[in-house]
PDB file of C-alpha atoms in Angstrom:
ATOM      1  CA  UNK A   1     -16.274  -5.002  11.321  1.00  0.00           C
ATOM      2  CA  UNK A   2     -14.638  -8.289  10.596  1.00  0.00           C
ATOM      3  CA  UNK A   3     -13.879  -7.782   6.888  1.00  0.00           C
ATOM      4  CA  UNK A   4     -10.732  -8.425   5.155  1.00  0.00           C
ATOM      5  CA  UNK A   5      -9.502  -5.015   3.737  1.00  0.00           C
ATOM      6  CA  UNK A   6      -6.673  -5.652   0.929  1.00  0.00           C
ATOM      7  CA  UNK A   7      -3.864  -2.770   0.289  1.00  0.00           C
ATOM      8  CA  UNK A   8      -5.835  -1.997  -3.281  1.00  0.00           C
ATOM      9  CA  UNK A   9      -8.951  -1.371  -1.079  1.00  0.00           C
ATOM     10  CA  UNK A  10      -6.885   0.951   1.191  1.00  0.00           C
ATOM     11  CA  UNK A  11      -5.577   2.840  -1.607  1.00  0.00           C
ATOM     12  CA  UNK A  12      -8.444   3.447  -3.137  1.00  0.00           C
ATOM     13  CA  UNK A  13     -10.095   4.702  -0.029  1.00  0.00           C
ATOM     14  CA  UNK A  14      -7.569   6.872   1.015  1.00  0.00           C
ATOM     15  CA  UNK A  15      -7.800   8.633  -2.611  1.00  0.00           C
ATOM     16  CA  UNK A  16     -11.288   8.707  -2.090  1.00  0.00           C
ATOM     17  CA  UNK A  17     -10.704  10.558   1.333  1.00  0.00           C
ATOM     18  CA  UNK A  18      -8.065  12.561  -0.523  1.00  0.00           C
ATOM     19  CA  UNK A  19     -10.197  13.655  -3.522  1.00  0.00           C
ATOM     20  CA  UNK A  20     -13.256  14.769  -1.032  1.00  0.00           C
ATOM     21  CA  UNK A  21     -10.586  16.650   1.044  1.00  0.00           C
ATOM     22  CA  UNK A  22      -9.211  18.585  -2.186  1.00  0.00           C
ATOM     23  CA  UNK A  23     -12.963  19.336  -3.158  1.00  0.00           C
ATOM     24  CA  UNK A  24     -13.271  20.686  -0.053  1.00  0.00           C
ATOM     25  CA  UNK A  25     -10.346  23.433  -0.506  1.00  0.00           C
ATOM     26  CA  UNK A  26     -10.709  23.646  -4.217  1.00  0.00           C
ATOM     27  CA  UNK A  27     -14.428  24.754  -3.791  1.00  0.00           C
ATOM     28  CA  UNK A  28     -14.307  26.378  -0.367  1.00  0.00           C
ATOM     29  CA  UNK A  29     -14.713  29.890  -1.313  1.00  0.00           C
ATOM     30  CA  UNK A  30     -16.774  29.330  -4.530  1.00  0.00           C
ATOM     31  CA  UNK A  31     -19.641  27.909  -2.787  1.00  0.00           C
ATOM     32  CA  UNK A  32     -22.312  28.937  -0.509  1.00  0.00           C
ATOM     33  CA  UNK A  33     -22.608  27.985   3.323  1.00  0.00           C
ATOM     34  CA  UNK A  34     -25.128  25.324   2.523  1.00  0.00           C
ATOM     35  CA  UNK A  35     -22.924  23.564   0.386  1.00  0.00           C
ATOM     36  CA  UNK A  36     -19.488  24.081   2.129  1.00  0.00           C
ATOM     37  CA  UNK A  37     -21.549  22.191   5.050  1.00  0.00           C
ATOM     38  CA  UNK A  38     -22.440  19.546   2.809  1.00  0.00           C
ATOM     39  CA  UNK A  39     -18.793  19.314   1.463  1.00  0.00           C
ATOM     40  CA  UNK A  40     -17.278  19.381   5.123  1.00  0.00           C
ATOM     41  CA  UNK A  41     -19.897  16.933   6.256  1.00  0.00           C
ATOM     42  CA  UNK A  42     -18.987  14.518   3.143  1.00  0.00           C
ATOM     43  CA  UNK A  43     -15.165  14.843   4.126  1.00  0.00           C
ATOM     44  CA  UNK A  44     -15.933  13.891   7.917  1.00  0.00           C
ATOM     45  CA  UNK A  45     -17.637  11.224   6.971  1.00  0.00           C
ATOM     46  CA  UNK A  46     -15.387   9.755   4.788  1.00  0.00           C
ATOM     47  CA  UNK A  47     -12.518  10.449   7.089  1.00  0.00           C
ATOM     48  CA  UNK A  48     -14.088   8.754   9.625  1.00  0.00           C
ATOM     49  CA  UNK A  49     -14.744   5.199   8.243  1.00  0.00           C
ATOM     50  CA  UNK A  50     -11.182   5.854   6.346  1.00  0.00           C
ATOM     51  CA  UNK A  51      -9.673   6.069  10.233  1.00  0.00           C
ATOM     52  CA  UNK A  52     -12.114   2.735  10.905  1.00  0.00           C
ATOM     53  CA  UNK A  53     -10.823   0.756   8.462  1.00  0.00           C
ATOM     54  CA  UNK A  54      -6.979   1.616   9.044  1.00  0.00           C
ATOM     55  CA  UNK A  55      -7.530   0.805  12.810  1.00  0.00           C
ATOM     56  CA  UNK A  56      -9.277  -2.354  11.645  1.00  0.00           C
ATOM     57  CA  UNK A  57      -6.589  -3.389   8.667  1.00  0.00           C
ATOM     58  CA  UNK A  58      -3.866  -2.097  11.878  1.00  0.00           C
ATOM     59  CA  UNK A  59      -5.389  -5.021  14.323  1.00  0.00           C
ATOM     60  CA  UNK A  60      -5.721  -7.652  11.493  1.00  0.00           C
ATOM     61  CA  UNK A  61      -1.679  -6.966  10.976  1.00  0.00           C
ATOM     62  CA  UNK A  62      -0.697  -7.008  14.769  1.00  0.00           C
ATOM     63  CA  UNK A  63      -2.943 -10.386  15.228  1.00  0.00           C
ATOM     64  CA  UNK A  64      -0.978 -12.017  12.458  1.00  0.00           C
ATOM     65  CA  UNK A  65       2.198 -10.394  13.187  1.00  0.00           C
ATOM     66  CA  UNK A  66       1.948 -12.109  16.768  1.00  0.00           C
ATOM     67  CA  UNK A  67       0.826 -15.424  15.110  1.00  0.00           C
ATOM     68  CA  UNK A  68       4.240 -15.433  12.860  1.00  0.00           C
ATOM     69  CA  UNK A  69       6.217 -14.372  15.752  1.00  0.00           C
ATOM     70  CA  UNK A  70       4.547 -17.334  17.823  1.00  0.00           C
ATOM     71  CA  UNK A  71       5.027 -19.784  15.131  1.00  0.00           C
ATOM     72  CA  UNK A  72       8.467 -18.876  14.633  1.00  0.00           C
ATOM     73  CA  UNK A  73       9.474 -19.463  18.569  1.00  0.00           C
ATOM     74  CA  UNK A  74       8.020 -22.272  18.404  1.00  0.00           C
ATOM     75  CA  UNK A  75      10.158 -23.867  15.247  1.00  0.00           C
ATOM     76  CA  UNK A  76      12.887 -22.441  16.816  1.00  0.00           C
ATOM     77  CA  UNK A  77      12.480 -24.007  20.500  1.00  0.00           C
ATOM     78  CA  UNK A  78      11.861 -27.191  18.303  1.00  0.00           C
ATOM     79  CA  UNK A  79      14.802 -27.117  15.950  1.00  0.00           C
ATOM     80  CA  UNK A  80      17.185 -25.093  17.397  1.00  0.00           C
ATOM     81  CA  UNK A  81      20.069 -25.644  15.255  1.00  0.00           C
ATOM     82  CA  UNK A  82      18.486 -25.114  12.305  1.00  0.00           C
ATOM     83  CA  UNK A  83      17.671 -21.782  13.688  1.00  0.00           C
ATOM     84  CA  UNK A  84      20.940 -21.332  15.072  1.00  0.00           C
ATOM     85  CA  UNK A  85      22.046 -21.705  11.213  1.00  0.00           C
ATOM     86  CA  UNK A  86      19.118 -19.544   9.600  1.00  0.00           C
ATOM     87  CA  UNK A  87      20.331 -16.981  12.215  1.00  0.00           C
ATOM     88  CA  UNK A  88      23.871 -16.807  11.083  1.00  0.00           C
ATOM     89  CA  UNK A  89      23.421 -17.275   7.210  1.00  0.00           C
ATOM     90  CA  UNK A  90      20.851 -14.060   7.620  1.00  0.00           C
ATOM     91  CA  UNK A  91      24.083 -12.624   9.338  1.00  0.00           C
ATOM     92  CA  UNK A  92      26.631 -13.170   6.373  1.00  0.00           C
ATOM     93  CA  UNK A  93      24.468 -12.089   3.534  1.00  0.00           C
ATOM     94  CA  UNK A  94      23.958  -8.887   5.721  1.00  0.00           C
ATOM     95  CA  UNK A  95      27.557  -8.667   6.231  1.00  0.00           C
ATOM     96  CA  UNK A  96      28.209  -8.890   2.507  1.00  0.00           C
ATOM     97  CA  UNK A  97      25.649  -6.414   1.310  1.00  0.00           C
ATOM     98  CA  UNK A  98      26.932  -4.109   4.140  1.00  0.00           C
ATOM     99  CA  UNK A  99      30.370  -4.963   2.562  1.00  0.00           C
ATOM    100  CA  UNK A 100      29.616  -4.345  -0.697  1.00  0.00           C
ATOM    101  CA  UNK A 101      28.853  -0.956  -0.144  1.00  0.00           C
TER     102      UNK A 101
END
């Protein structure tokens, strides 16, 4: 399951999951067995690949997470003043919004 799930995709299958799930309690004691099943069955299934795709949107973010975090070490190890100086003017803006409050 190597495809690229965007935040709108997400959404928009975690609404689905939600709307199923909301049929299911809406409708729970107005149907018969046969179709409560059917409803339940729907909302497992959609919770499942729901859980699928989170896990596989969840790697995608950790893999690229790591990547930045490698990428960053490395321009720091290579320019470390310039880091040394990103580091400290990331400190004083802090300090002033902190300030400021």
């Amino acid at each position: 399951m190597a495809k690229d799930y965007t935040s709108d995709s997400l959404r928009a299958e975690l609404k689905s999951l939600a709307d199923t799930l909301e049929d299911v309690l809406r409708s729970s004691s107005e149907k018969p067995l046969a179709e409560w099943d059917k409803l339940r069955s729907r909302a497992e299934s959609t919770l499942k690949d729901t859980r699928v795709r989170l896990s596989d949107t969840s790697d995608k973010v950790v893999h690229q997470t790591k990547e930045i975090a490698t990428q960053a070490d490395s321009y720091v190890h290579d320019n470390p003043w310039k880091g040394v100086g990103i580091g400290a003017a990331v400190g004083v803006i802090i300090g002033v919004l902190i300030a400021r409050r």
